[in-house]
Amino acid sequence: MAAAATFLRPSARAALAGVWLSVWLFGAAAPATADPLPVFEVAPGVFVHAGRHEETDATNAGDIANCGFVVGDDAVAVIDSGGSPIVGHRLREAIRAHTDRPIRYVVNTHMHPDHILGNVAFLPDQPDFVAHGNLQAALAARGEHYRQAFDAAVGAAAAAEVRIIPPTLAVADRLELDLGGRVLDLAAWSVAHSDNDLTVLDRRTKTLWAGDLLFMERAPAIDGSVLGWLRTLDALAAVPAARVVPGHGPPSSPWPDAAADLRRYLGRVVEGVREVQAAHGTIQQAVDTVAADEAPRWRLFESYNPRNVTAAFAELEWE
Amino acid sequence: MTTPHRTISTLSVTALAGAAWLCLSGAGALAASPQEERWDLLRDMYFSGRTVEDAGPLLSLEAPKRANDAAVVPIRIVTAPGSGVQVTAVHLIVDENPVPMAATFRFPHGDSPQAIDTRLRVNAYTNITAVAETSDGRLLRTTQFVKASGGCSAPALKNAQLAVARMGKMKLNLPDNIVAGKPLTAQLLISHPNYTGMQYDQLNHYFIPAHYVKTVAIRYNGAPVLDVQSDISMSEDPSIHFSLVPEEQGTLDVTAEDSNGRVFQESWPIRANSGS
């Protein structure tokens, strides 16, 4: 498919340079050394750090989602930057431990803070920040809320460095990024986990970075459309990948088998909510019953299933 | 997830994009609980100079202990008028939200019990407050504390494009068995993004203007059933469950108007079985 990216330069470039300059001027740039994040090479040149199955707090400093990078002959692409500036700095150190090639791209798979708050650590590299065309509007509606939530969870000192970095390269449909002898195929999806999900396929190793379109082990969060997510998983199953890097879960897993648990869970939510609605039940009744037997299969289930059922209820009553 | 403001010393109300924002600043040494301090400010703002009593049995409020989804928090208010006292209206307030007054429900039949279910946005740890107005001029208050949602759930639209495409569409859900003369509970859904006006565009440095459902008038065979005034603390796609006593043949008419002056209208016939 033809490249259909929207290039925001030069205005976004100028804005970004301004942010970078102010970071530099006020001395909030990367610490000289940060402890490198442990990363696992899931395929040649494809490195993944697996986040913890926890909520963001002061101890984990937002290290709760997978992030990593792909190394080409000429350049490096970061794929998700971690859940805090600190995690971003540590990811950058991990990259520097493996390669001195320039970091030309920071790809954000979607808007959630555990995937994007490390962006600020890469400003000195002056990369393109690449995201789904809807990401900027989604962050306009949520950025301040995310910043306050991070402050409350991690503390004011760590939050002082948080910046919401606007994308410089927005993907409307498809985009190829050439890292030198290595092409990444980016695909923007319609509303699913969120309304700005972006996947990355490394052609050379057939590794699919699914972002939060794939949760494993940790209970998923529906922040877009449950029906859209199920449709997107159908389409994603056809992507010719040998392995997948989930947004949450192990560093990699065979594709498409890795999505089986998620599909089953989302299906149960839809089916359960429809049953409650057919009986004129309430949201609270749905929250109390729907998908309850999935509890032993997921970490943090009690935190996320009630939210998912509520979101699905509001969506499905418009069917 | 977010920490509520614990100290409040000044209150300023600023008109911005048609919405009143409640801004908090400063720090003061205050004796009462932060929730009660906040309530004192809200009472002065919304019910200036009037006494607000504890509601007792005339008004009850149900809310979840925690907001599961910050954008959709289900709430129920129930009135129990009695001994010659009518409950003519209920105000629903999310104390810590930037625009706390979420909605006012006015009941033309204040002498009969009313149950209203709706959905609210909850930004932070907050009291949710219901204040009833009675026919003898009293204000009756009840509150529930609700913890904010976790896991980065934000009170924002999940599907912004769909919200715009579907704006103004309405749905009416009725029970399967409708009997004339017997009260029923109906659910009205109005699709609307209910933009808060607090969404800041980081790149272009402007606030996306507020755009929300302001009034909803529900009529049955021409007679008022419920009148609602609402604001941005109501969830996207506002949902209202309300009570109605059907006749054998009747028509329900709904007129909603949003803050941009757009008017949405819909009518549904309601057929009831004879109630003998």
Coordinates of C-alpha atoms in Angstrom, one line a residue:
Chain A
M1 CA 0.0 0.0 0.0
A2 CA 1.2 3.5 -0.7
A3 CA 2.7 5.5 2.0
A4 CA 0.1 7.9 3.3
A5 CA 1.8 9.6 6.1
T6 CA 1.2 13.2 7.0
F7 CA 4.4 15.1 7.5
L8 CA 4.0 17.8 10.1
R9 CA 7.3 19.4 9.4
P10 CA 8.5 22.1 9.4
S11 CA 6.2 23.7 12.0
A12 CA 6.3 20.7 14.3
R13 CA 10.0 20.5 13.9
A14 CA 10.3 24.1 15.0
A15 CA 8.0 23.4 18.0
L16 CA 10.0 20.4 18.9
A17 CA 13.2 22.2 18.6
G18 CA 11.8 24.8 21.0
V19 CA 10.9 22.1 23.5
W20 CA 14.4 20.6 23.1
L21 CA 16.0 23.9 23.6
S22 CA 14.1 24.7 26.7
V23 CA 15.0 21.3 28.2
W24 CA 18.6 22.0 27.4
L25 CA 18.4 25.5 28.8
F26 CA 16.8 24.5 32.0
G27 CA 19.1 21.6 32.6
A28 CA 16.4 19.0 32.6
A29 CA 18.1 16.9 29.9
A30 CA 19.2 13.3 30.4
P31 CA 21.3 12.4 33.4
A32 CA 24.8 11.6 32.4
T33 CA 24.3 8.0 33.2
A34 CA 21.2 6.0 33.9
D35 CA 21.1 2.3 34.8
P36 CA 20.4 0.6 31.4
L37 CA 17.1 -1.3 31.2
P38 CA 17.5 -5.0 30.8
V39 CA 16.6 -5.9 27.2
F40 CA 16.2 -9.3 25.5
E41 CA 17.1 -9.8 21.8
V42 CA 14.0 -11.6 20.6
A43 CA 15.3 -11.7 17.0
P44 CA 18.5 -10.4 15.4
G45 CA 18.6 -6.6 16.0
V46 CA 15.2 -6.6 17.8
F47 CA 15.5 -5.8 21.5
V48 CA 12.6 -5.8 24.0
H49 CA 12.3 -4.8 27.7
A50 CA 9.4 -6.5 29.5
G51 CA 7.6 -4.2 31.9
R52 CA 6.1 -5.4 35.2
H53 CA 2.5 -6.4 35.7
E54 CA 1.8 -3.6 38.2
E55 CA 0.2 -0.2 38.3
T56 CA 2.6 2.7 38.0
D57 CA 4.0 3.7 41.4
A58 CA 7.1 5.3 42.9
T59 CA 9.0 2.0 43.0
N60 CA 8.5 0.9 39.4
A61 CA 8.5 4.5 38.1
G62 CA 6.1 3.5 35.3
D63 CA 8.1 0.5 34.1
I64 CA 4.9 -1.4 33.5
A65 CA 4.8 -1.8 29.7
N66 CA 7.0 -3.4 27.1
C67 CA 9.3 -1.1 25.2
G68 CA 12.4 -1.6 23.0
F69 CA 14.2 -0.9 19.8
V70 CA 15.2 -2.1 16.3
V71 CA 18.7 -1.6 15.0
G72 CA 19.2 -1.1 11.2
D73 CA 22.5 -0.6 9.3
D74 CA 22.1 3.2 9.5
A75 CA 19.7 4.0 12.3
V76 CA 17.7 2.9 15.3
A77 CA 14.0 3.1 15.9
V78 CA 12.7 3.1 19.4
I79 CA 9.3 1.4 19.7
D80 CA 7.5 2.8 22.8
S81 CA 9.7 4.8 25.1
G82 CA 8.5 3.6 28.6
G83 CA 6.2 4.9 31.2
S84 CA 8.3 7.7 32.6
P85 CA 11.3 10.0 31.7
I86 CA 13.4 7.7 34.0
V87 CA 12.5 4.6 32.0
G88 CA 13.1 6.5 28.8
H89 CA 16.6 7.4 30.0
R90 CA 17.3 3.8 30.9
L91 CA 16.1 2.6 27.6
R92 CA 18.3 5.1 25.9
E93 CA 21.3 3.7 27.9
A94 CA 20.3 0.2 26.9
I95 CA 20.4 1.3 23.2
R96 CA 23.8 2.9 23.7
A97 CA 25.1 -0.3 25.2
H98 CA 24.2 -2.2 22.0
T99 CA 24.9 0.3 19.2
D100 CA 26.1 3.8 18.5
R101 CA 23.9 4.3 15.4
P102 CA 21.7 7.4 15.6
I103 CA 18.2 7.1 17.1
R104 CA 16.2 8.5 14.2
Y105 CA 12.7 7.4 15.1
V106 CA 10.6 7.1 18.3
V107 CA 7.5 5.2 17.5
N108 CA 4.5 5.5 19.9
T109 CA 2.1 2.6 19.5
H110 CA -0.7 4.6 21.2
M111 CA -1.5 7.4 23.6
H112 CA -1.2 5.6 27.0
P113 CA 1.3 7.1 29.4
D114 CA 3.1 3.8 30.2
H115 CA 4.1 3.8 26.5
I116 CA 5.0 7.4 25.8
L117 CA 6.3 9.2 28.9
G118 CA 9.8 8.1 28.1
N119 CA 9.7 10.2 24.9
V120 CA 11.4 13.2 26.6
A121 CA 14.6 11.2 27.1
F122 CA 15.1 11.1 23.3
L123 CA 14.8 14.8 22.6
P124 CA 18.6 15.2 22.5
D125 CA 18.6 12.7 19.5
Q126 CA 16.1 14.9 17.6
P127 CA 14.3 12.0 16.2
D128 CA 11.0 11.9 14.4
F129 CA 8.2 11.1 16.9
V130 CA 6.0 8.8 14.9
A131 CA 2.4 8.0 15.9
H132 CA -1.1 7.3 14.6
G133 CA -2.9 10.3 13.1
N134 CA -5.4 10.4 16.0
L135 CA -2.8 10.3 18.8
Q136 CA -2.4 14.1 19.0
A137 CA -6.1 14.8 19.5
A138 CA -6.4 11.9 22.0
L139 CA -3.5 13.4 24.0
A140 CA -5.0 16.9 23.8
A141 CA -8.0 15.4 25.7
R142 CA -5.9 13.4 28.2
G143 CA -2.4 14.8 28.6
E144 CA -3.1 16.9 31.6
H145 CA -5.0 14.1 33.3
Y146 CA -2.1 11.7 32.6
R147 CA 0.4 14.3 34.0
Q148 CA -1.6 14.7 37.2
A149 CA -2.0 10.9 37.6
F150 CA 1.7 10.4 37.1
D151 CA 2.4 13.1 39.7
A152 CA 0.1 11.4 42.2
A153 CA 1.5 7.9 41.6
V154 CA 5.2 8.5 41.2
G155 CA 5.8 11.9 42.9
A156 CA 6.5 15.5 42.0
A157 CA 10.2 15.1 41.5
A158 CA 9.9 12.5 38.8
A159 CA 6.9 14.3 37.3
A160 CA 8.8 17.5 36.9
E161 CA 10.5 16.1 33.8
V162 CA 7.3 14.8 32.2
R163 CA 6.4 16.4 28.9
I164 CA 3.8 15.5 26.4
I165 CA 5.7 15.5 23.1
P166 CA 3.5 16.0 20.0
P167 CA 4.2 13.6 17.1
T168 CA 6.3 15.0 14.2
L169 CA 5.2 12.2 11.8
A170 CA 1.6 11.1 11.9
V171 CA 0.5 7.9 10.2
A172 CA -2.9 8.0 8.5
D173 CA -2.8 4.5 7.1
R174 CA 0.6 2.9 6.3
L175 CA 4.2 4.1 6.4
E176 CA 7.6 2.5 5.8
L177 CA 10.6 3.5 7.9
D178 CA 14.0 2.6 6.4
L179 CA 16.6 2.0 9.0
G180 CA 19.2 1.1 6.4
G181 CA 18.9 -2.4 4.9
R182 CA 15.9 -2.9 7.2
V183 CA 12.4 -1.7 6.6
L184 CA 9.7 -1.3 9.3
D185 CA 6.1 -1.4 8.1
L186 CA 3.9 0.8 10.2
A187 CA 0.1 0.3 10.2
A188 CA -2.5 2.6 11.7
W189 CA -5.7 0.8 12.8
S190 CA -9.2 2.0 13.4
V191 CA -10.6 2.2 16.9
A192 CA -9.7 -0.9 19.0
H193 CA -7.7 -0.8 22.2
S194 CA -7.7 3.0 21.7
D195 CA -8.5 5.2 18.8
N196 CA -4.8 5.5 17.9
D197 CA -3.3 2.1 17.7
L198 CA -0.2 1.7 15.5
T199 CA 1.7 -1.6 14.8
V200 CA 5.2 -2.1 13.5
L201 CA 6.3 -5.1 11.5
D202 CA 10.1 -5.7 11.1
R203 CA 10.2 -7.3 7.6
R204 CA 13.7 -8.8 8.1
T205 CA 12.8 -10.9 11.1
K206 CA 9.0 -11.0 10.7
T207 CA 8.6 -9.6 14.2
L208 CA 5.3 -7.8 14.8
W209 CA 5.2 -5.1 17.5
A210 CA 1.5 -5.1 18.4
G211 CA 1.5 -2.4 21.1
D212 CA -1.5 -2.7 23.3
L213 CA -3.5 -4.4 20.6
L214 CA -2.0 -7.5 22.3
F215 CA -2.1 -8.0 26.1
M216 CA -0.8 -11.2 27.5
E217 CA -0.9 -12.2 31.2
R218 CA -2.0 -8.7 32.3
A219 CA -5.7 -7.9 32.1
P220 CA -6.3 -5.7 29.1
A221 CA -7.9 -2.2 29.2
I222 CA -10.6 -1.3 26.8
D223 CA -10.1 2.4 26.0
G224 CA -11.5 2.4 22.5
S225 CA -14.0 -0.1 21.3
V226 CA -14.4 -3.8 22.2
L227 CA -16.0 -4.7 18.9
G228 CA -13.4 -2.7 17.0
W229 CA -10.7 -4.5 18.9
L230 CA -12.1 -7.9 18.0
R231 CA -12.3 -6.9 14.4
T232 CA -8.7 -5.6 14.5
L233 CA -7.5 -8.8 16.0
D234 CA -9.1 -10.6 13.0
A235 CA -7.2 -8.4 10.6
L236 CA -3.9 -8.6 12.6
A237 CA -4.1 -12.4 12.5
A238 CA -3.4 -12.2 8.8
V239 CA -0.1 -10.3 9.2
P240 CA 2.6 -12.6 8.1
A241 CA 4.7 -12.5 11.4
A242 CA 6.6 -15.3 13.0
R243 CA 6.5 -13.7 16.4
V244 CA 4.8 -10.8 18.2
V245 CA 6.0 -8.4 20.8
P246 CA 2.9 -7.6 23.0
G247 CA 2.4 -4.3 24.7
H248 CA 2.2 -6.2 28.0
G249 CA 3.4 -9.7 28.5
P250 CA 6.6 -11.7 27.6
P251 CA 9.2 -10.1 25.3
S252 CA 7.9 -12.2 22.4
S253 CA 5.5 -15.0 21.6
P254 CA 4.5 -17.0 18.5
W255 CA 2.0 -15.2 16.2
P256 CA -1.0 -15.4 15.9
D257 CA -1.4 -17.9 18.7
A258 CA -0.4 -15.3 21.2
A259 CA -3.7 -13.5 20.8
A260 CA -5.9 -16.5 21.8
D261 CA -6.4 -15.5 25.4
L262 CA -7.2 -11.9 24.6
R263 CA -9.7 -12.8 21.9
R264 CA -11.5 -15.2 24.3
Y265 CA -11.6 -12.6 27.1
L266 CA -13.0 -9.8 24.9
G267 CA -15.5 -12.2 23.4
R268 CA -16.7 -13.1 26.9
V269 CA -17.1 -9.4 27.8
V270 CA -19.2 -8.8 24.7
E271 CA -21.4 -11.9 25.1
G272 CA -21.8 -11.3 28.9
V273 CA -22.8 -7.6 28.5
R274 CA -25.2 -8.4 25.7
E275 CA -27.0 -10.9 28.0
V276 CA -27.3 -8.4 30.8
Q277 CA -28.6 -5.7 28.4
A278 CA -31.2 -8.2 26.9
A279 CA -32.5 -8.6 30.5
H280 CA -32.6 -4.8 31.0
G281 CA -29.9 -5.1 33.6
T282 CA -27.7 -2.3 34.9
I283 CA -24.0 -1.5 34.5
Q284 CA -23.5 -2.5 38.1
Q285 CA -25.1 -5.9 37.5
A286 CA -22.9 -6.4 34.5
V287 CA -19.8 -5.4 36.4
D288 CA -20.7 -7.9 39.1
T289 CA -21.1 -10.9 36.8
V290 CA -19.6 -10.5 33.3
A291 CA -16.5 -12.5 32.5
A292 CA -16.0 -13.3 36.2
D293 CA -14.6 -16.8 35.5
E294 CA -11.7 -15.1 33.6
A295 CA -10.3 -13.8 36.9
P296 CA -7.7 -16.6 37.5
R297 CA -6.3 -16.1 34.0
W298 CA -5.2 -12.5 34.3
R299 CA -3.0 -10.3 36.5
L300 CA -4.7 -7.1 37.8
F301 CA -8.1 -8.5 36.7
E302 CA -10.0 -6.9 39.6
S303 CA -8.7 -3.5 38.6
Y304 CA -9.5 -3.8 34.9
N305 CA -12.5 -6.1 34.3
P306 CA -15.0 -3.7 36.0
R307 CA -13.7 -0.9 33.9
N308 CA -13.9 -3.0 30.7
V309 CA -17.4 -4.2 31.4
T310 CA -18.5 -0.6 32.0
A311 CA -16.9 0.7 28.8
A312 CA -18.3 -2.2 26.8
F313 CA -21.8 -1.6 28.3
A314 CA -21.8 2.0 27.1
E315 CA -20.6 0.9 23.7
L316 CA -22.9 -2.0 23.2
E317 CA -26.1 -0.3 24.1
W318 CA -25.8 1.6 20.8
E319 CA -25.6 -1.6 18.7
Chain B
M1 CA -5.6 8.0 40.5
T2 CA -5.2 11.7 40.9
T3 CA -4.9 13.3 44.3
P4 CA -7.6 15.7 45.1
H5 CA -6.9 19.2 46.3
R6 CA -6.7 19.0 50.0
T7 CA -6.7 22.6 50.9
I8 CA -8.9 25.3 49.5
S9 CA -8.7 28.9 50.4
T10 CA -9.9 30.8 47.4
L11 CA -12.6 30.1 44.8
S12 CA -12.8 31.8 41.5
V13 CA -15.3 31.2 38.8
T14 CA -14.3 32.1 35.3
A15 CA -16.5 32.0 32.3
L16 CA -14.6 30.2 29.6
A17 CA -16.1 28.7 26.4
G18 CA -19.5 29.0 28.0
A19 CA -18.6 26.8 31.0
A20 CA -18.0 27.9 34.5
W21 CA -14.7 26.6 35.8
L22 CA -14.1 26.1 39.4
C23 CA -10.4 26.9 40.1
L24 CA -8.7 26.2 43.3
S25 CA -5.5 27.7 44.5
G26 CA -3.5 28.6 47.6
A27 CA -3.3 26.8 50.9
G28 CA -5.1 27.5 54.2
A29 CA -5.1 26.0 57.6
L30 CA -8.6 24.6 57.8
A31 CA -10.2 22.5 60.5
A32 CA -13.0 20.6 58.8
S33 CA -12.5 17.7 56.4
P34 CA -11.4 18.7 52.9
Q35 CA -14.7 17.3 51.6
E36 CA -16.8 19.5 53.9
E37 CA -14.6 22.5 53.1
R38 CA -15.2 21.9 49.4
W39 CA -18.9 21.5 50.1
D40 CA -19.0 24.9 51.9
L41 CA -17.7 26.5 48.8
L42 CA -20.2 24.7 46.5
R43 CA -23.1 25.5 48.8
D44 CA -22.2 29.2 48.7
M45 CA -21.9 29.1 44.9
Y46 CA -25.0 27.1 44.1
F47 CA -27.3 27.8 47.0
S48 CA -26.1 31.1 48.3
G49 CA -27.7 32.2 51.6
R50 CA -29.9 29.1 52.0
T51 CA -29.8 26.4 54.6
V52 CA -29.0 22.9 53.3
E53 CA -30.2 20.1 55.6
D54 CA -29.3 16.4 55.6
A55 CA -31.7 14.6 53.4
G56 CA -32.8 11.8 55.6
P57 CA -35.2 9.4 54.0
L58 CA -36.6 11.8 51.4
L59 CA -33.6 11.4 49.1
S60 CA -31.1 8.6 48.5
L61 CA -28.1 8.3 46.2
E62 CA -26.3 5.2 45.0
A63 CA -22.8 5.4 43.6
P64 CA -20.0 2.8 43.2
K65 CA -17.2 3.0 45.8
R66 CA -14.7 3.4 42.9
A67 CA -15.1 4.9 39.5
N68 CA -14.3 1.9 37.3
D69 CA -14.3 3.9 34.1
A70 CA -13.6 7.6 34.8
A71 CA -15.8 8.6 31.8
V72 CA -18.8 6.5 32.8
V73 CA -19.7 6.3 36.5
P74 CA -23.3 5.1 37.0
I75 CA -25.3 7.0 39.6
R76 CA -28.9 6.5 40.9
I77 CA -31.0 9.0 42.8
V78 CA -34.3 8.1 44.4
T79 CA -36.8 10.5 45.9
A80 CA -39.3 9.4 48.6
P81 CA -41.8 12.3 49.0
G82 CA -44.3 12.0 51.8
S83 CA -46.6 13.6 54.3
G84 CA -47.5 16.5 52.0
V85 CA -44.0 17.3 51.0
Q86 CA -43.2 17.2 47.3
V87 CA -39.7 16.7 45.9
T88 CA -39.7 19.0 42.9
A89 CA -36.0 18.8 41.8
V90 CA -32.7 17.1 42.4
H91 CA -29.3 18.7 41.7
L92 CA -26.5 16.3 41.1
I93 CA -23.0 17.5 41.9
V94 CA -19.5 16.0 41.4
D95 CA -17.8 18.0 44.1
E96 CA -14.2 17.9 42.8
N97 CA -14.8 18.2 39.1
P98 CA -13.9 21.4 37.3
V99 CA -17.6 22.1 36.7
P100 CA -19.2 20.4 39.7
M101 CA -22.9 20.8 38.9
A102 CA -23.5 17.9 36.6
A103 CA -27.3 18.1 36.2
T104 CA -30.6 19.3 37.6
F105 CA -33.6 17.1 37.3
R106 CA -37.0 18.8 37.6
F107 CA -40.1 16.6 38.4
P108 CA -43.5 17.9 37.4
H109 CA -45.0 15.1 39.6
G110 CA -43.1 15.9 42.8
D111 CA -45.6 14.1 44.9
S112 CA -44.7 10.7 43.5
P113 CA -41.4 8.9 44.1
Q114 CA -38.9 9.3 41.3
A115 CA -35.9 7.2 40.4
I116 CA -33.2 8.6 38.1
D117 CA -30.2 6.7 36.8
T118 CA -27.5 8.6 34.9
R119 CA -23.7 8.5 34.3
L120 CA -21.1 11.0 35.3
R121 CA -17.5 11.8 34.6
V122 CA -15.4 11.6 37.7
N123 CA -12.0 13.2 37.5
A124 CA -10.6 12.6 40.9
Y125 CA -11.4 11.3 44.4
T126 CA -14.6 13.1 45.1
N127 CA -17.9 13.3 47.0
I128 CA -20.9 13.0 44.8
T129 CA -23.7 15.1 46.2
A130 CA -27.4 15.2 45.5
V131 CA -29.5 18.1 46.7
A132 CA -33.3 17.9 46.6
E133 CA -35.6 20.9 46.5
T134 CA -39.0 20.4 48.2
S135 CA -42.3 22.2 47.7
D136 CA -42.0 23.8 51.1
G137 CA -38.7 25.4 50.1
R138 CA -36.2 23.2 51.8
L139 CA -32.9 21.9 50.4
L140 CA -32.0 18.4 51.4
R141 CA -28.5 16.9 50.8
T142 CA -27.0 13.5 50.7
T143 CA -23.4 12.5 49.5
Q144 CA -21.4 9.4 48.6
F145 CA -17.6 9.4 48.4
V146 CA -16.2 7.9 45.1
K147 CA -12.6 6.9 44.6
A148 CA -11.1 7.9 41.3
S149 CA -10.5 5.2 38.7
G150 CA -7.0 3.7 38.4
G151 CA -5.0 2.5 35.5
C152 CA -4.9 5.7 33.5
S153 CA -8.6 5.7 32.8
A154 CA -9.3 9.3 31.7
P155 CA -12.7 11.1 31.6
A156 CA -12.4 11.5 27.8
L157 CA -14.0 10.2 24.6
K158 CA -12.9 6.7 23.6
N159 CA -14.0 7.1 20.0
A160 CA -13.9 10.7 19.0
Q161 CA -14.8 10.3 15.4
L162 CA -17.8 8.1 16.1
A163 CA -19.0 10.6 18.8
V164 CA -19.2 13.3 16.2
A165 CA -20.7 11.1 13.4
R166 CA -23.5 9.9 15.7
M167 CA -24.2 13.3 17.4
G168 CA -27.9 13.8 18.2
K169 CA -29.1 10.3 17.6
M170 CA -31.4 9.1 20.4
K171 CA -32.6 5.7 21.7
L172 CA -35.4 4.8 24.0
N173 CA -35.3 1.5 25.8
L174 CA -38.6 0.3 27.3
P175 CA -39.5 -2.8 29.4
D176 CA -40.8 -5.8 27.6
N177 CA -44.2 -5.8 29.3
I178 CA -45.9 -2.4 29.6
V179 CA -49.1 -2.1 31.5
A180 CA -51.4 1.0 31.4
G181 CA -51.5 2.9 34.6
K182 CA -48.5 1.0 36.1
P183 CA -45.2 3.0 36.4
L184 CA -42.5 1.9 34.1
T185 CA -38.8 2.7 33.9
A186 CA -37.5 3.9 30.5
Q187 CA -34.0 4.7 29.4
L188 CA -33.2 7.6 27.2
L189 CA -29.8 7.7 25.4
I190 CA -28.7 10.8 23.5
S191 CA -25.5 10.4 21.5
H192 CA -23.3 13.4 22.0
P193 CA -19.6 13.8 22.6
N194 CA -20.2 16.3 25.5
Y195 CA -16.8 17.9 25.0
T196 CA -15.6 19.4 28.2
G197 CA -13.8 22.4 26.8
M198 CA -10.8 21.4 29.0
Q199 CA -9.0 19.5 26.3
Y200 CA -5.9 21.3 25.5
D201 CA -4.3 20.9 22.1
Q202 CA -0.6 20.7 23.0
L203 CA 0.7 21.5 19.6
N204 CA -1.5 24.3 18.6
H205 CA -1.9 25.7 22.1
Y206 CA -5.6 26.2 22.4
F207 CA -8.5 24.7 24.3
I208 CA -11.0 22.7 22.2
P209 CA -14.3 24.5 22.8
A210 CA -16.8 22.9 25.2
H211 CA -19.8 21.4 23.4
Y212 CA -22.3 19.5 25.5
V213 CA -26.0 18.7 26.0
K214 CA -27.6 21.6 28.0
T215 CA -31.2 20.7 28.3
V216 CA -33.4 17.7 27.8
A217 CA -37.2 17.9 27.9
I218 CA -39.2 14.7 28.1
R219 CA -43.0 14.9 27.4
Y220 CA -45.7 12.2 27.4
N221 CA -48.9 13.0 25.5
G222 CA -47.8 16.6 25.7
A223 CA -47.4 16.7 29.5
P224 CA -44.0 17.1 31.2
V225 CA -42.4 14.0 32.6
L226 CA -38.9 15.3 33.3
D227 CA -36.8 18.4 32.6
V228 CA -33.0 18.1 32.8
Q229 CA -30.4 20.8 32.7
S230 CA -27.0 19.3 32.2
D231 CA -23.3 20.2 31.9
I232 CA -19.9 18.7 31.1
S233 CA -19.8 16.4 34.2
M234 CA -22.4 14.3 32.5
S235 CA -20.9 11.4 30.5
E236 CA -20.6 11.4 26.8
D237 CA -23.8 9.9 25.2
P238 CA -25.9 11.0 28.2
S239 CA -28.1 8.3 29.6
I240 CA -31.2 8.9 31.8
H241 CA -33.4 6.3 33.3
F242 CA -36.7 7.8 34.4
S243 CA -40.2 6.8 35.5
L244 CA -43.4 7.2 33.5
V245 CA -47.0 6.1 34.0
P246 CA -48.3 5.0 30.5
E247 CA -51.8 5.1 29.1
E248 CA -53.0 2.5 26.6
Q249 CA -51.9 4.7 23.7
G250 CA -49.3 7.4 24.1
T251 CA -46.4 9.2 22.6
L252 CA -43.1 10.2 24.2
D253 CA -41.4 13.3 22.8
V254 CA -37.9 14.3 23.7
T255 CA -36.3 17.6 22.8
A256 CA -32.6 18.1 23.6
E257 CA -30.5 21.3 23.0
D258 CA -26.8 21.5 23.1
S259 CA -24.5 24.4 24.0
N260 CA -24.1 25.3 20.3
G261 CA -27.8 25.7 20.0
R262 CA -28.4 22.5 18.1
V263 CA -31.8 21.0 18.8
F264 CA -32.4 17.3 18.6
Q265 CA -36.0 15.9 18.6
E266 CA -37.4 12.4 18.6
S267 CA -40.8 10.8 19.3
W268 CA -41.8 7.2 20.1
P269 CA -45.2 5.7 20.4
I270 CA -45.7 3.6 23.5
R271 CA -48.4 1.0 23.5
A272 CA -49.5 -0.5 26.8
N273 CA -51.5 -3.5 27.7
S274 CA -54.8 -2.7 29.4
G275 CA -54.2 -2.5 33.1
S276 CA -57.4 -4.3 34.3

